[in-house]
CSV table of C-alpha atoms in Angstrom, one decimal:
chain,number,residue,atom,x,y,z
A,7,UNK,CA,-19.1,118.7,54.5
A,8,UNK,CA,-22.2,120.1,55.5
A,9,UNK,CA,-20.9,120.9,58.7
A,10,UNK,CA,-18.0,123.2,57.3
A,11,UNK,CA,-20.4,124.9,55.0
A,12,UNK,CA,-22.7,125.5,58.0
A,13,UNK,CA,-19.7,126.7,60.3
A,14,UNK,CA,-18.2,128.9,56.9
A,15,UNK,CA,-21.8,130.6,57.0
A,16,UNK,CA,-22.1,131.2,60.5
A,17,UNK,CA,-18.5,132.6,60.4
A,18,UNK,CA,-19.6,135.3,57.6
A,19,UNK,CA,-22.6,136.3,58.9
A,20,UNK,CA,-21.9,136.9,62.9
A,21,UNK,CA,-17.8,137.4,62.1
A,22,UNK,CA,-18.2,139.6,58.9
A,23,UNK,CA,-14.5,141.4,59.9
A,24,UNK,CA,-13.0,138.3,59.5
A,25,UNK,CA,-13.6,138.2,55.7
A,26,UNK,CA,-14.7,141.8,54.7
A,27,UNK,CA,-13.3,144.7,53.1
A,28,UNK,CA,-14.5,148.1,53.6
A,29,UNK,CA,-13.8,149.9,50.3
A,30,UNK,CA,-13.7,147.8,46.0
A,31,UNK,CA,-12.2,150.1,43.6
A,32,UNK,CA,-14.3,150.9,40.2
A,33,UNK,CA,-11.5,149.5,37.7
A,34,UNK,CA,-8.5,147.8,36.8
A,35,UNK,CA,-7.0,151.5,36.4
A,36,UNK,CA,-7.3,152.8,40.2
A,37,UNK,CA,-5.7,148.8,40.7
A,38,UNK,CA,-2.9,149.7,39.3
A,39,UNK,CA,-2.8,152.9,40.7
A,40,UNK,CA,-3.2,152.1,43.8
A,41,UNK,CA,-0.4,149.5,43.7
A,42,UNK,CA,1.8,152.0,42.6
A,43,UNK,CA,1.1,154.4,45.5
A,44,UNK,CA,2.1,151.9,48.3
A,45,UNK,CA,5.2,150.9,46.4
A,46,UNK,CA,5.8,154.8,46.5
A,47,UNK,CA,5.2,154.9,49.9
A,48,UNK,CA,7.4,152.1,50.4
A,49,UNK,CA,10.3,153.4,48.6
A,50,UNK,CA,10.3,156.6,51.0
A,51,UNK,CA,10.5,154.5,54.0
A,52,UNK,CA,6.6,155.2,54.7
A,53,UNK,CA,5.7,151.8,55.3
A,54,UNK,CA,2.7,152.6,57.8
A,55,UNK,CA,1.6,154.7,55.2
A,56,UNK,CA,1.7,152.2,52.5
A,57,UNK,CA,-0.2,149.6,54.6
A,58,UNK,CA,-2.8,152.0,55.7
A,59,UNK,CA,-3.9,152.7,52.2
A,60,UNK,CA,-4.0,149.1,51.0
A,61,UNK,CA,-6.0,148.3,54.4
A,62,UNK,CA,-9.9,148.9,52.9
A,63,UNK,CA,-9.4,147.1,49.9
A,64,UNK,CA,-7.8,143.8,51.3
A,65,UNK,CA,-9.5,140.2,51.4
A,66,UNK,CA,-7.1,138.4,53.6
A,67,UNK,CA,-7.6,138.3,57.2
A,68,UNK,CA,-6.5,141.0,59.8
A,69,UNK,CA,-3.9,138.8,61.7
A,70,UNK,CA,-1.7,138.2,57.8
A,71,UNK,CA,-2.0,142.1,57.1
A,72,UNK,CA,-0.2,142.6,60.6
A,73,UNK,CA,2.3,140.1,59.6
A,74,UNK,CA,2.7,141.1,56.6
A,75,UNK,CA,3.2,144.9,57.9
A,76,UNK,CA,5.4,143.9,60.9
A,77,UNK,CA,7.7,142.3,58.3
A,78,UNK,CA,8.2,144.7,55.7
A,79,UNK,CA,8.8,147.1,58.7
A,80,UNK,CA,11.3,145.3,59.9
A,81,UNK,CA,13.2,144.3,56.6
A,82,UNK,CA,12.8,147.9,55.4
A,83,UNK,CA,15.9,149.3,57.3
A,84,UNK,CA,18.0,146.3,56.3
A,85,UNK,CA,16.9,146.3,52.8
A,86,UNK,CA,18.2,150.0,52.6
A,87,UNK,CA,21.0,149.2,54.7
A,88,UNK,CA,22.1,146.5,51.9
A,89,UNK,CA,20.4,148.1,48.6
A,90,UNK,CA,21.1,151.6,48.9
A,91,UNK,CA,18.1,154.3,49.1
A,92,UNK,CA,15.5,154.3,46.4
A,93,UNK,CA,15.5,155.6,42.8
A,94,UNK,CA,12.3,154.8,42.0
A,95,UNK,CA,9.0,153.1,40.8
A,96,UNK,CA,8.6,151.0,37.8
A,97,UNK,CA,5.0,149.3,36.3
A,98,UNK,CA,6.9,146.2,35.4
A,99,UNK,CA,3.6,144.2,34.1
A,100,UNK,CA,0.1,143.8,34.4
A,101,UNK,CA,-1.5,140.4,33.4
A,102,UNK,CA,-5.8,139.6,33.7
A,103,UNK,CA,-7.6,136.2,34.3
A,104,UNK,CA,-10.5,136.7,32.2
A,105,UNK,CA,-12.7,140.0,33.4
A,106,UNK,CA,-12.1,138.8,37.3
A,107,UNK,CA,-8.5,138.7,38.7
A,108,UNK,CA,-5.6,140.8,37.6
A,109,UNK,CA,-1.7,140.8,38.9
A,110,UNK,CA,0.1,144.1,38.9
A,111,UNK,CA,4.2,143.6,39.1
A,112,UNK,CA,5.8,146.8,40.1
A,113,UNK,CA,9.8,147.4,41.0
A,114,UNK,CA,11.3,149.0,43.4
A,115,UNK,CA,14.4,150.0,41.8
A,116,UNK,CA,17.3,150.6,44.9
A,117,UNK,CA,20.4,151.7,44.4
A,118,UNK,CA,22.0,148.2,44.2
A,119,UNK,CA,19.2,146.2,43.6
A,120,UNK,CA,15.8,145.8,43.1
A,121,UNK,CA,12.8,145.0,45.3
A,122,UNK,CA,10.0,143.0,43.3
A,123,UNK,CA,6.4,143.6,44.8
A,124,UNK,CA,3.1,141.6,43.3
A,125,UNK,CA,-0.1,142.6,44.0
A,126,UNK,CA,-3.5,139.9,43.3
A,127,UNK,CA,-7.1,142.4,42.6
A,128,UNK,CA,-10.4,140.2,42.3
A,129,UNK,CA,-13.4,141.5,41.0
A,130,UNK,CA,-16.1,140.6,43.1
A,131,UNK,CA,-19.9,142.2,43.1
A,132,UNK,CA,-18.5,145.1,44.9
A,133,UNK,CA,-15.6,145.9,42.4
A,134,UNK,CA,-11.9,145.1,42.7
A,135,UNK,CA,-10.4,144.1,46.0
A,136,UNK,CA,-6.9,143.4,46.7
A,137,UNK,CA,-6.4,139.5,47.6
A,138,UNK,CA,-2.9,139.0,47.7
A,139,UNK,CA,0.5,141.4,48.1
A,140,UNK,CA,3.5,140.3,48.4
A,141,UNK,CA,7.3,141.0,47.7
A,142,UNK,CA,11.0,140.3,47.8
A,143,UNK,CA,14.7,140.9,46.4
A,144,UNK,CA,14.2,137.7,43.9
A,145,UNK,CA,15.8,139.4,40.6
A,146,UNK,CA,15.0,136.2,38.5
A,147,UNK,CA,11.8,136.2,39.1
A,148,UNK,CA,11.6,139.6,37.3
A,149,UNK,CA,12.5,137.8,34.1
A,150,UNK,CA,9.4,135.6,34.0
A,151,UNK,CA,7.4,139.3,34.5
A,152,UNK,CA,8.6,140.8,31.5
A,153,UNK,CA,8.5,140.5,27.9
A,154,UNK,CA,11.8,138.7,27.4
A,155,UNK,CA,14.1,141.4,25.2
A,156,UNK,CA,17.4,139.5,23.8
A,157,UNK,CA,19.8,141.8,23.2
């Protein structure tokens, strides 16, 4: 144990890109807004756009955000190929753990379907940094998001 504490501290301090962020946000407010601007930029096919802005605020290391980016640029021409273009951005839900994480649910609304996008905030010292994105063409899972409305 003490060796992977020692190797997790070395790590931090010589390696610091591996684990940093260069920008926190002030609230839960410019979170949400700024979830909402990459899902715009997303829904107008400006996917290096959309990655470029998240890329300050995000925890995870460098070699997932390239995945992550590689991917959605990838499935982006298919997913309009199948869904139809774009026809806009919803806020579907925002939920908090206590005063230190928050999750952001936003839709892409297509023209035959939907895409759902998730984004994770923590509040660290530094303010709110973005910990987790991710998102897919699961339309059940935008059930659990929302207040259920019977008809």
């Amino acid at each position: 144990m003490k060796v992977i504490l020692l190797l997790t501290f070395f790590l931090i301090s010589f390696y610091p890109s591996l684990f940093s962020y260069t920008k926190a946000l002030d609230n839960e407010v410019e979170a949400i807004g700024l979830s909402y601007k990459i899902v715009s930029y997303y829904s107008k096919g400006k996917v290096d756009n959309a990655f470029e802005i998240m890329h300050p605020y995000i925890t995870f290391d460098e070699k997932s955000y390239e995945s992550l980016k590689n991917i959605t640029s990838a499935k982006y021409p298919v997913i309009e190929e199948n869904y139809g273009k774009s026809i806009g951005v919803r806020l579907l839900s925002v939920s908090c753990v206590s005063d230190f994480a928050i999750r952001i649910v936003l839709a892409n609304l297509r023209e035959l379907h939907i895409i759902k996008w998730e984004f994770i905030f923590y509040k660290n010292k530094d303010g709110w940094v973005l910990n987790n994105i991710s998102w897919n063409d699961k339309i059940t899972e935008l059930f659990d998001t929302q207040n259920r409305n019977e008809p």
